[in-house]
Short mmCIF file of C-alpha atoms and ligand atoms in Angstrom, two decimals:
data_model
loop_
_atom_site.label_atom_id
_atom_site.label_comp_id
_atom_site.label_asym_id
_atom_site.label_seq_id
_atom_site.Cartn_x
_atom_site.Cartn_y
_atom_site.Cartn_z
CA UNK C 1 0.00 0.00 0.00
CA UNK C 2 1.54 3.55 -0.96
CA UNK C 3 -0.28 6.68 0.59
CA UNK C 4 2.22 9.15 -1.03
CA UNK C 5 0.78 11.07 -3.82
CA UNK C 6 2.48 10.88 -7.43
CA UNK C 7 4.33 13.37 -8.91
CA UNK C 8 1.30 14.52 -11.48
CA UNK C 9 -1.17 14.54 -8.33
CA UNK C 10 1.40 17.03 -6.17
CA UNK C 11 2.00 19.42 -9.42
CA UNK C 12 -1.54 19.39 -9.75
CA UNK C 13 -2.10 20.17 -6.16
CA UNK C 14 0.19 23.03 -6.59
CA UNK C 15 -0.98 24.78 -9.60
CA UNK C 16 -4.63 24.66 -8.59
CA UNK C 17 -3.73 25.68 -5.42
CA UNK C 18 -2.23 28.62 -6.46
CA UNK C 19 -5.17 29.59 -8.90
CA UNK C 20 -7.87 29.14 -6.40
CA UNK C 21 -5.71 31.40 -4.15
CA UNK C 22 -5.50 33.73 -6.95
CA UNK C 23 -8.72 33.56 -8.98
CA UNK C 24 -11.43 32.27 -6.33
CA UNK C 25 -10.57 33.36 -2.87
CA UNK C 26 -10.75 36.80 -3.25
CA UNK C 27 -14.39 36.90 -4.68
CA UNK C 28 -15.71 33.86 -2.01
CA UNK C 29 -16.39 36.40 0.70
CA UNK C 30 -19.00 38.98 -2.05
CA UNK C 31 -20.23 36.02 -3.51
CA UNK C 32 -21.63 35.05 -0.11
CA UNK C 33 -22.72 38.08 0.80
CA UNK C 34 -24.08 39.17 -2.93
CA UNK C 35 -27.71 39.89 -3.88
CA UNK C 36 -28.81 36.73 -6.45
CA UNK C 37 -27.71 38.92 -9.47
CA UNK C 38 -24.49 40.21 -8.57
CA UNK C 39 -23.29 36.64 -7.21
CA UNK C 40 -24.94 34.60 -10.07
CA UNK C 41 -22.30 36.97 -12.33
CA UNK C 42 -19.53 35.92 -10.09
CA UNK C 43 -20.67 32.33 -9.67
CA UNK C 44 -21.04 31.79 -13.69
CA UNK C 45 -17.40 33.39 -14.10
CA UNK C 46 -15.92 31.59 -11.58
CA UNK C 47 -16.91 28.44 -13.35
CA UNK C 48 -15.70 29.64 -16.45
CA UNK C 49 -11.97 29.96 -15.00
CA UNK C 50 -12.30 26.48 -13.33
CA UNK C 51 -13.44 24.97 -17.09
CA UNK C 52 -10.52 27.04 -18.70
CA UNK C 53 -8.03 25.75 -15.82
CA UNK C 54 -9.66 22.22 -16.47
CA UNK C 55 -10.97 21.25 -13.04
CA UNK C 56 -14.32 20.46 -14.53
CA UNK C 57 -12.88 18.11 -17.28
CA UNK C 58 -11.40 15.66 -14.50
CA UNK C 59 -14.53 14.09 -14.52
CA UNK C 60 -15.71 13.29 -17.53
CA UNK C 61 -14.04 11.61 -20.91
CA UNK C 62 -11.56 13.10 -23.33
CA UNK C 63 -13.87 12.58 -26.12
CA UNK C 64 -16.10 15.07 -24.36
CA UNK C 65 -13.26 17.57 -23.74
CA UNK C 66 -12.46 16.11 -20.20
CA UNK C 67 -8.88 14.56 -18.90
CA UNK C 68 -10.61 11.64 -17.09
CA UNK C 69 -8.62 11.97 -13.95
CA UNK C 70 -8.80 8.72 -11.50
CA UNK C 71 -10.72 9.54 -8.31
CA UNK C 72 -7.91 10.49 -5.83
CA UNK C 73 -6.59 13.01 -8.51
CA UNK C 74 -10.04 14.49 -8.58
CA UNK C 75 -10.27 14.85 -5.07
CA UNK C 76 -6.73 16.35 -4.77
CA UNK C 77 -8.11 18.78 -6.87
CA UNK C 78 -11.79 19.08 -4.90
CA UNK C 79 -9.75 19.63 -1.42
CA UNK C 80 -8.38 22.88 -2.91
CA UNK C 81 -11.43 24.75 -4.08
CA UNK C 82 -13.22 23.49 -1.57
CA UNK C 83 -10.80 25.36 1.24
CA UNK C 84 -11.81 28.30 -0.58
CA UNK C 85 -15.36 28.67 -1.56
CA UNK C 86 -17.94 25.77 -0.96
CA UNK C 87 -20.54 28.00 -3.06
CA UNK C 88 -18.68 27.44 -5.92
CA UNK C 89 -17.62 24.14 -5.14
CA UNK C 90 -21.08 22.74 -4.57
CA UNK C 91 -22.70 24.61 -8.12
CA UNK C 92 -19.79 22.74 -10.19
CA UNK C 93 -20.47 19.84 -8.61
CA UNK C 94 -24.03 19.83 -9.20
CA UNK C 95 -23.52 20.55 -13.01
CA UNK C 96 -20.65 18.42 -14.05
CA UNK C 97 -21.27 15.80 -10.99
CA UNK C 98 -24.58 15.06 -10.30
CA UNK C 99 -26.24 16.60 -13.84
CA UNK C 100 -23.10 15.46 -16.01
CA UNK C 101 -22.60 12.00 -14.38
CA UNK C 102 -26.02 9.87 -14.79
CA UNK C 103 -25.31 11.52 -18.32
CA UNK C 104 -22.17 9.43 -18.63
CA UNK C 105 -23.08 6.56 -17.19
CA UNK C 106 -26.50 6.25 -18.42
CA UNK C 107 -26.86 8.65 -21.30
CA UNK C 108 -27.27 7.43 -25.22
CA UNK C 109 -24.56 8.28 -27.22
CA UNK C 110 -26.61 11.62 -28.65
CA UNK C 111 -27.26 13.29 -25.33
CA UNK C 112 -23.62 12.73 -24.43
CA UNK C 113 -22.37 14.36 -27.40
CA UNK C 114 -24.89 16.90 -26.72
CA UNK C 115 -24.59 17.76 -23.18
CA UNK C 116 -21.38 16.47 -21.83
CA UNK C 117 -18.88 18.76 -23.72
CA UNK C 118 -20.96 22.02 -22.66
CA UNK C 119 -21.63 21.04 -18.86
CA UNK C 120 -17.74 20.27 -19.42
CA UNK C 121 -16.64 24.36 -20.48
CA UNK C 122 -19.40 25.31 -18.41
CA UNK C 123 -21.36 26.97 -21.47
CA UNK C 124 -24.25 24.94 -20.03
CA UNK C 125 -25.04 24.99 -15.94
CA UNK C 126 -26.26 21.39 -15.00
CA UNK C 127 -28.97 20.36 -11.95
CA UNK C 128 -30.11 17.04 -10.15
CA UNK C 129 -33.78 17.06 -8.95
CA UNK C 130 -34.58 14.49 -6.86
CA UNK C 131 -35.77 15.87 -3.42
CA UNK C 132 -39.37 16.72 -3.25
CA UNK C 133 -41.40 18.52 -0.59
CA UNK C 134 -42.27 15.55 0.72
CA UNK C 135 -39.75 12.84 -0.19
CA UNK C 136 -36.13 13.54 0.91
CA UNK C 137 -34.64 10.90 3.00
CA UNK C 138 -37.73 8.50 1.19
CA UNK C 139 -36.67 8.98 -2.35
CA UNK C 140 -37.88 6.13 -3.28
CA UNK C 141 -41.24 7.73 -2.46
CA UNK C 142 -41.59 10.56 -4.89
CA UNK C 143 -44.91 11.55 -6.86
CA UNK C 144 -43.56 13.25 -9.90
CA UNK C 145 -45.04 12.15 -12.52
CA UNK C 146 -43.73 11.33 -16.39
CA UNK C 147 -46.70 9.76 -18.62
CA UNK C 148 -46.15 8.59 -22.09
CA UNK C 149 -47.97 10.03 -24.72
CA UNK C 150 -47.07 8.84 -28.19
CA UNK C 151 -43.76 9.99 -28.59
CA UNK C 152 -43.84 12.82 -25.77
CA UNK C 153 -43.31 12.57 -22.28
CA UNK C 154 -45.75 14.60 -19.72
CA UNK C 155 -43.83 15.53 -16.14
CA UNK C 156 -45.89 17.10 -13.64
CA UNK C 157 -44.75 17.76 -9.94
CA UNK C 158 -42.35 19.77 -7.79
CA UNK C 159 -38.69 19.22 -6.81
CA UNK C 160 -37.13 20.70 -3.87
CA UNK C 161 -33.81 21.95 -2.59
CA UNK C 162 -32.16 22.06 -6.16
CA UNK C 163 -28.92 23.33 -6.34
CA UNK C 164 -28.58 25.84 -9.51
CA UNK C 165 -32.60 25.47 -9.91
CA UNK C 166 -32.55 29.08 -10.99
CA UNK C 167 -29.48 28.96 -13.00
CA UNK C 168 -29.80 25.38 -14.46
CA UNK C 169 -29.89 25.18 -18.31
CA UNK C 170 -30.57 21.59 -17.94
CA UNK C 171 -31.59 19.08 -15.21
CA UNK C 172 -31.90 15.05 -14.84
CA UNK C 173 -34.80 14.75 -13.39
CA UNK C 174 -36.47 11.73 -11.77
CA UNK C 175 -40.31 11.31 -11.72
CA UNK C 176 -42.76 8.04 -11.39
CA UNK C 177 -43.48 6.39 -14.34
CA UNK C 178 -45.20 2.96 -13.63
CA UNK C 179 -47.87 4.03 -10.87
CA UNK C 180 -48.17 0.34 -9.63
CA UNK C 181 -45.43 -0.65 -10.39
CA UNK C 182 -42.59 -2.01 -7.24
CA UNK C 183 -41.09 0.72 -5.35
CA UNK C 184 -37.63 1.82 -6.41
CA UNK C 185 -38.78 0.05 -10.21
CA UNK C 186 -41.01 2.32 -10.73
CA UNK C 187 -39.11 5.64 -11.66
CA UNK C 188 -37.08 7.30 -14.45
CA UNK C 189 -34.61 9.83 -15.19
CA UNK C 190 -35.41 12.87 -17.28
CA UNK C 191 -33.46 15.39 -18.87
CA UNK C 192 -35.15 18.45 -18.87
CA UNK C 193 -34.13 21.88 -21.21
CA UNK C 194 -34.61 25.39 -19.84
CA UNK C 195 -37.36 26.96 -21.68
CA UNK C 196 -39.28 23.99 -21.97
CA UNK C 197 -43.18 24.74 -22.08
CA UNK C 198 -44.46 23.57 -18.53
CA UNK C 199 -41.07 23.93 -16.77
CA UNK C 200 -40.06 26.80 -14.29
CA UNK C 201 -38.33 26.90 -10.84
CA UNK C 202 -38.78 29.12 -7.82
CA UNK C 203 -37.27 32.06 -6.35
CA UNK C 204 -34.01 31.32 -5.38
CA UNK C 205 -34.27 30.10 -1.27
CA UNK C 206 -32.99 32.03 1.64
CA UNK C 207 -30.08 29.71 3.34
CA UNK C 208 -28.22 29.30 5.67
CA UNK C 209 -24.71 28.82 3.91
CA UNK C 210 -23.78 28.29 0.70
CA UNK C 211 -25.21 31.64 -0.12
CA UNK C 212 -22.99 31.73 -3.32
CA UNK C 213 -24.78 28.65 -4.69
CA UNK C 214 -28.44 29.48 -5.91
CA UNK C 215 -31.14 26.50 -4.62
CA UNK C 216 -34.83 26.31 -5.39
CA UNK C 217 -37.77 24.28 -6.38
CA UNK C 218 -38.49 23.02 -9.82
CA UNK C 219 -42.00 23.05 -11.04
CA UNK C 220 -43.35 20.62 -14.22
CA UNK C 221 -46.68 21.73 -15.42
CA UNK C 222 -47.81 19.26 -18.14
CA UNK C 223 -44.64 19.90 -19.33
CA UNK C 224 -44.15 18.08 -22.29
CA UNK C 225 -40.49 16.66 -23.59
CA UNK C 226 -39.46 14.48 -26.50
CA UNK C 227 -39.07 10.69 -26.12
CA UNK C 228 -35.66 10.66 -26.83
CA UNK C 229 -34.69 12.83 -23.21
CA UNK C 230 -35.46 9.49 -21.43
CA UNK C 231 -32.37 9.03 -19.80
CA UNK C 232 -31.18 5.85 -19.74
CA UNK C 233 -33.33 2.30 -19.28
CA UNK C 234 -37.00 2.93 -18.32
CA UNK C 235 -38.03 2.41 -14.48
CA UNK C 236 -34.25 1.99 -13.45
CA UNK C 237 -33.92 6.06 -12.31
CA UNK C 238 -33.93 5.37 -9.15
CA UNK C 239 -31.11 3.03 -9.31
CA UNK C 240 -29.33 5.48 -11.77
CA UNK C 241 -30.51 8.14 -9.21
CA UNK C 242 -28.34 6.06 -5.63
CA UNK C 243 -25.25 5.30 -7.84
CA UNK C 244 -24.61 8.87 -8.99
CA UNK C 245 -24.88 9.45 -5.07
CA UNK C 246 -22.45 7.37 -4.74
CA UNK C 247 -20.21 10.10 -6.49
CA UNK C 248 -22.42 12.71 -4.78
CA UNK C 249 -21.59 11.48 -1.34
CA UNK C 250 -17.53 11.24 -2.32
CA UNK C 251 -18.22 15.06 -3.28
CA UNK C 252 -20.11 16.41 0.01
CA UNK C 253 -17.55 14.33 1.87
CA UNK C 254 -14.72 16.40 -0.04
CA UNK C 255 -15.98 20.04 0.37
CA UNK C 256 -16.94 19.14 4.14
CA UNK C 257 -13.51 18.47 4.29
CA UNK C 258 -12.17 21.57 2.34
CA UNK C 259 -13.91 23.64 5.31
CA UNK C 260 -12.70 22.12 7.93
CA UNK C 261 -8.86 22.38 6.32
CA UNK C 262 -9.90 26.28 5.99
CA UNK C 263 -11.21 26.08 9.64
CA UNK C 264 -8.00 24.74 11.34
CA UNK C 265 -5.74 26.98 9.11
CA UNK C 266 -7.54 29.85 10.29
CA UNK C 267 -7.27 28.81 13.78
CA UNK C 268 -3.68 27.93 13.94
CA UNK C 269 -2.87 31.45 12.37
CA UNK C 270 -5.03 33.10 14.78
CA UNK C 271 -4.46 31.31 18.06
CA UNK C 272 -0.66 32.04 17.74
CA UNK C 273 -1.70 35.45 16.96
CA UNK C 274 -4.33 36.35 19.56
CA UNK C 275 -2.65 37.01 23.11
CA UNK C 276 -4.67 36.51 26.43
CA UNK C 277 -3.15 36.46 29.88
CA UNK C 278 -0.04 37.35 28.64
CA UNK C 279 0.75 34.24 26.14
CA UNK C 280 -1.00 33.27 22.70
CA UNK C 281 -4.13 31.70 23.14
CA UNK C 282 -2.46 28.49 21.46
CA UNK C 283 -0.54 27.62 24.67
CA UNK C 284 -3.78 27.04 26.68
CA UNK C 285 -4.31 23.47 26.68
CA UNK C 286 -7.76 23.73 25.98
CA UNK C 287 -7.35 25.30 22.07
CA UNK C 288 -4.06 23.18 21.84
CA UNK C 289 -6.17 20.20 22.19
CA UNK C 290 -9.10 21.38 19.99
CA UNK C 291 -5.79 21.99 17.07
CA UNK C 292 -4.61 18.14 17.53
CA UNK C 293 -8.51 17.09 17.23
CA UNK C 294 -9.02 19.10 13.78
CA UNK C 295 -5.46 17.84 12.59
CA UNK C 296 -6.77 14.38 13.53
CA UNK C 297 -9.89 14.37 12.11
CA UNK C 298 -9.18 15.97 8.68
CA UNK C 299 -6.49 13.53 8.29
CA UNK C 300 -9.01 10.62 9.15
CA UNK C 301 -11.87 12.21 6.59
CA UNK C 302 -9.10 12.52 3.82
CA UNK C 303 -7.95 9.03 4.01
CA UNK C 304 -11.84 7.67 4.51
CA UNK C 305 -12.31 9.79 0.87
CA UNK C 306 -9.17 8.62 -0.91
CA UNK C 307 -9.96 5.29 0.27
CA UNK C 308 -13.91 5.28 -0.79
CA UNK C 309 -12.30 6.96 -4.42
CA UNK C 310 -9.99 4.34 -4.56
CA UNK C 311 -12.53 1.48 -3.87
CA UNK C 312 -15.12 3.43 -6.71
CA UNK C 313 -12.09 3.82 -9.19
CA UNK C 314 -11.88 -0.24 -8.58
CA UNK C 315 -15.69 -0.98 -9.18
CA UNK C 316 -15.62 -2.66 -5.79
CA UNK C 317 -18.97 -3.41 -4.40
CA UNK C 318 -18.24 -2.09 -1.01
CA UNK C 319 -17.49 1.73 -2.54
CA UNK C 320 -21.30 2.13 -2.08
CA UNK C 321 -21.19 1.84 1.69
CA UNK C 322 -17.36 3.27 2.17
CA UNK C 323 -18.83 6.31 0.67
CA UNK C 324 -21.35 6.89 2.83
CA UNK C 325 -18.80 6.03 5.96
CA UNK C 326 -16.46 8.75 4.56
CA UNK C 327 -19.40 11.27 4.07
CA UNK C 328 -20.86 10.67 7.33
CA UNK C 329 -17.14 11.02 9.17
CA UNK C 330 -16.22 13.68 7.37
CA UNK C 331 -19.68 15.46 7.63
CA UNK C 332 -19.79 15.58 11.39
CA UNK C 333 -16.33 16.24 11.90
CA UNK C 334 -16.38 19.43 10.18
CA UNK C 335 -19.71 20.54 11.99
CA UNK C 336 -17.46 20.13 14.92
CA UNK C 337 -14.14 21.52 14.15
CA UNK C 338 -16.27 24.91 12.39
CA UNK C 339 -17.91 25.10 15.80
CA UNK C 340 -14.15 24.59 17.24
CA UNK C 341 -12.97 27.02 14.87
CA UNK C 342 -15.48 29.41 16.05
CA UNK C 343 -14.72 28.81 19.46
CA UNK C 344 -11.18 29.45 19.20
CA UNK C 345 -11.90 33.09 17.61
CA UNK C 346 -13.71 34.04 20.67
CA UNK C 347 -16.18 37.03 19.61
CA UNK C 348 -14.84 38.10 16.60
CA UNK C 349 -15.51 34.14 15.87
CA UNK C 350 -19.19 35.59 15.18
CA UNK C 351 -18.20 38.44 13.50
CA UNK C 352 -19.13 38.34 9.40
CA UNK C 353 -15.46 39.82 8.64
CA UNK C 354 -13.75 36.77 10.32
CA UNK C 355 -14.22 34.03 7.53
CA UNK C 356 -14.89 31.09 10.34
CA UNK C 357 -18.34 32.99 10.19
CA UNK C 358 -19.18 31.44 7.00
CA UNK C 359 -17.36 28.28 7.34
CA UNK C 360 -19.01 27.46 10.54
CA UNK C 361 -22.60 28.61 8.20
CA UNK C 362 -21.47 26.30 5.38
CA UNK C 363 -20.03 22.95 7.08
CA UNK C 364 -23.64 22.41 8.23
CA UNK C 365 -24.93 21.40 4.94
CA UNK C 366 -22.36 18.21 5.19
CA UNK C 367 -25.16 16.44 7.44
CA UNK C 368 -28.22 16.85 5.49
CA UNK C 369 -26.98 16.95 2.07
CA UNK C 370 -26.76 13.58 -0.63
CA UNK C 371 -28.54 11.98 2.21
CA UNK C 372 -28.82 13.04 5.85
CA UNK C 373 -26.06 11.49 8.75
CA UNK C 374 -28.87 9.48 9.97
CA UNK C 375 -29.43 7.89 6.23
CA UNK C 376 -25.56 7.49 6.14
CA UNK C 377 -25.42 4.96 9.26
CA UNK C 378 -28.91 3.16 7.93
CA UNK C 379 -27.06 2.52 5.11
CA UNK C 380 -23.98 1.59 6.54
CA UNK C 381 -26.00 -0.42 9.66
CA UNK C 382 -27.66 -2.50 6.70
CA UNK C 383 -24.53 -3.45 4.88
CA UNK C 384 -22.98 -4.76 8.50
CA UNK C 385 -25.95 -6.24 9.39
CA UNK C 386 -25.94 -8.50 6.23
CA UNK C 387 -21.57 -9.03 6.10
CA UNK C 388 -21.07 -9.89 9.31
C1 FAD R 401 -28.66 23.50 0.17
C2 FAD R 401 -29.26 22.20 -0.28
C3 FAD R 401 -28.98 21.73 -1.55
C4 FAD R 401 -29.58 20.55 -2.00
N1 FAD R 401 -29.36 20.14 -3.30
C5 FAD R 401 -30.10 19.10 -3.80
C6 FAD R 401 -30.03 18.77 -5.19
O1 FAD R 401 -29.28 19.39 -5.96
N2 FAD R 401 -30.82 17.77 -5.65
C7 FAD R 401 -31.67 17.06 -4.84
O2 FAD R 401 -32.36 16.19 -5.32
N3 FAD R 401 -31.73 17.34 -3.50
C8 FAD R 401 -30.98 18.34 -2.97
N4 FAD R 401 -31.06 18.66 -1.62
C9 FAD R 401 -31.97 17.90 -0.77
C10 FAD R 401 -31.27 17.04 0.27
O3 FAD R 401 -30.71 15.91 -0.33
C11 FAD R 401 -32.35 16.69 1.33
O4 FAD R 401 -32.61 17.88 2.05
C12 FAD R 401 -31.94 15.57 2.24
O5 FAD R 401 -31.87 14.35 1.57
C13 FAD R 401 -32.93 15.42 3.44
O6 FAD R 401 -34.25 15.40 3.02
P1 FAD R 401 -35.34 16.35 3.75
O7 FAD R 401 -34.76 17.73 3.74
O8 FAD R 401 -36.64 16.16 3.10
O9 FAD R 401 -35.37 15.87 5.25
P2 FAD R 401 -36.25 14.65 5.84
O10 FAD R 401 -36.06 13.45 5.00
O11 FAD R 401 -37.63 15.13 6.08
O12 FAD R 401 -35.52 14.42 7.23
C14 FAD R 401 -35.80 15.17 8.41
C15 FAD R 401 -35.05 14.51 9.56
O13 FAD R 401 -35.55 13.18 9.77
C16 FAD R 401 -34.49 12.25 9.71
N5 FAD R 401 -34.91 10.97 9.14
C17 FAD R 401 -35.65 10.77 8.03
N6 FAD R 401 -35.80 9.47 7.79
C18 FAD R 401 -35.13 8.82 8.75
C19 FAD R 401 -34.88 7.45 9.06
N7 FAD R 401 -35.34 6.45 8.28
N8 FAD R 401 -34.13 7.14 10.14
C20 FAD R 401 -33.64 8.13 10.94
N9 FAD R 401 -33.83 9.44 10.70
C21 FAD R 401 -34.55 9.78 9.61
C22 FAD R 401 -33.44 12.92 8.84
O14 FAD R 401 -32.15 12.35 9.02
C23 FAD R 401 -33.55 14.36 9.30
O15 FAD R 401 -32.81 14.54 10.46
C24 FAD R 401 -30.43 19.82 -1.14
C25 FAD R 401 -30.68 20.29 0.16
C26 FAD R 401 -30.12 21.46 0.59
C27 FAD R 401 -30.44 21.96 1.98
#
């Protein structure tokens, strides 16, 4: 077993280091605090500069104008934009991730060709709609509908929580399409074009973090799309819909991750910095100990993620459940080292100018998103239950 990175993986690490620094950091801060139109201008550039740099083409095929990076390069790469703006981060994701991948692995060889190479330079912005308003954790329970009629498809019913809803040019979109048929058999993917008659999506929600990152519902209206946007085999979407979380899961682990690196590089600088009873605040015990927990638990969450890449790289069966051990780990540690981080900054901790503000706003989203801690140790309770 070698844990050392190769020599490709650390010159990538250091160039897109470097341009994150450069190009992304210094607009994370207005992009979180932006009205929607001002930060939907930075968002959409930033994504340009990260398909020009090539970040989004690690993902996808060279015949689609991607460099098909293995897993652990990708997430290399994810760790670094992560650490500096999870808005950003997260709309990628859901375009060339969670849009661009059931594409891949599902798609017909004419919605590739048609999709894939603009999610890819970010000409198109991509979207996932599974969540409903009442089916999140139950998936397998949604009541969007797709009916066939002749050689048209008819979707009606609401999505919730999307991420780029209001900016998505296109979105794969699951919906019910065999009303008695078995549960989890029942449903299909979708793709669905902006500007198609019957399709719209909400204001833009108020959130917590990830203000950068636009969310909101998706509304079909007898909306009405050709035959041919079937993604994939019919009634297998929600199959298509848990393995492209597998992916999904990798990713939230990653940019929980990228915060908490933020988090404990922020408090390192600043406890050596910040002086109380006459010595930094760094040779208390107390925020000594809270440093060796962060160090330990970011190192544990990256080698859960490399580990859950590997396994998914490897088409081993157990990269289903590793990825939900290495979200769920890596989830709730960096709820608790943003709190830490918080902590350690005392007052100005809470202060909107201190950037542990935001990271301690953004980690949150680790436990709920791509399935909710609780659905992570289901899942991984299940898989124990039946191996051992
Ligand atoms: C910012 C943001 C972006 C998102 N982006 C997308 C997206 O792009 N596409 C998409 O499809 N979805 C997206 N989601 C939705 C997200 O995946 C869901 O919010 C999540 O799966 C939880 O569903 P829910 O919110 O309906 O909560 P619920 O399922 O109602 O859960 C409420 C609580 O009950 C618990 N619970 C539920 N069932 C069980 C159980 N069996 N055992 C124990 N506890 C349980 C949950 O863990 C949770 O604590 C996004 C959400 C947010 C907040």
């Amino acid at each position: 077993m070698d844990y050392s990175l190769s020599e490709e993986q650390l010159a990538l690490q250091d160039s897109f280091r470097k341009f994150c620094e450069n190009e992304i950091k210094p607009n994370a801060e207005l992009l979180d605090q932006s009205d929607y139109e001002t930060g939907f201008k930075i968002l959409r550039e930033n994504m340009k500069k990260l398909a020009e740099f090539g970040y989004s083409g690690l993902f996808h095929e060279e015949k689609y104008g991607g460099t098909a990076r293995d897993m652990i390069t990708q997430s290399v790469a994810q760790e670094e934009l992560a650490k500096v703006c999870a808005s950003t981060y997260l709309s990628i994701g859901a375009s060339v991730g969670l849009c661009g991948i059931p594409i891949a692995l599902f798609g017909t060889d004419e919605q590739k060709d048609k999709y894939l190479p603009k999610l890819i330079s970010t000409e198109m912005v991509g979207a996932f709609g599974l969540t409903e308003p009442n089916a999140g954790s139950d998936a397998i329970s949604i009541s969007t509908t797709a009916e066939k009629k002749g050689d048209k498809w008819i979707l009606n019913g609401t999505k919730m929580f999307i991420t780029n809803g209001p900016i998505a040019d296109i979105v794969v979109v699951m919906a019910k399409t065999d009303k008695d048929g078995q549960k989890g058999r029942n449903v299909s993917s979708f793709i669905v074009e902006k500007g198609t008659k019957g399709f719209s999506a909400g204001k833009p929600l108020d959130k917590m973090g990830y203000r950068g990152s636009p969310t909101s519902e998706l509304i079909f209206d007898d909306c009405e799309i050709p035959s041919e946007n079937l993604l994939g085999v019919e009634n297998e979407g929600f199959i298509q819909a848990m393995q492209t979380l597998e992916y999904g899961r990798i990713g939230m682990a990653m940019v929980t991750l990228g915060i908490s690196m933020a988090c404990m590089e922020e408090s390192i600088k600043y406890a050596k910095e910040r002086h109380q009873f006459g010595k930094p605040i760094g040779r208390f015990q107390m925020t000594g100990f809270k440093l060796a927990d962060m160090k330990t638990l970011t190192d544990v969450s990256r080698l859960l993620i490399y580990k859950a890449g590997w396994l998914k790289d490897n088409n081993d069966p157990s990269a289903a459940t590793m990825a939900s051990i290495a979200k769920l780990t890596a989830s709730e540690a960096s709820t608790q080292i943003s709190s830490w981080a918080v902590q350690i900054h005392g007052g100005y901790g809470y202060i909107k100018e201190y950037l542990v503000e935001r990271l301690y706003r953004d980690a949150k989203l680790g436990d709920i998103g791509e399935g909710t801690s609780e659905i992570q140790r289901v899942l991984i309770a299940r898989d124990v239950l039946q191996k051992y």
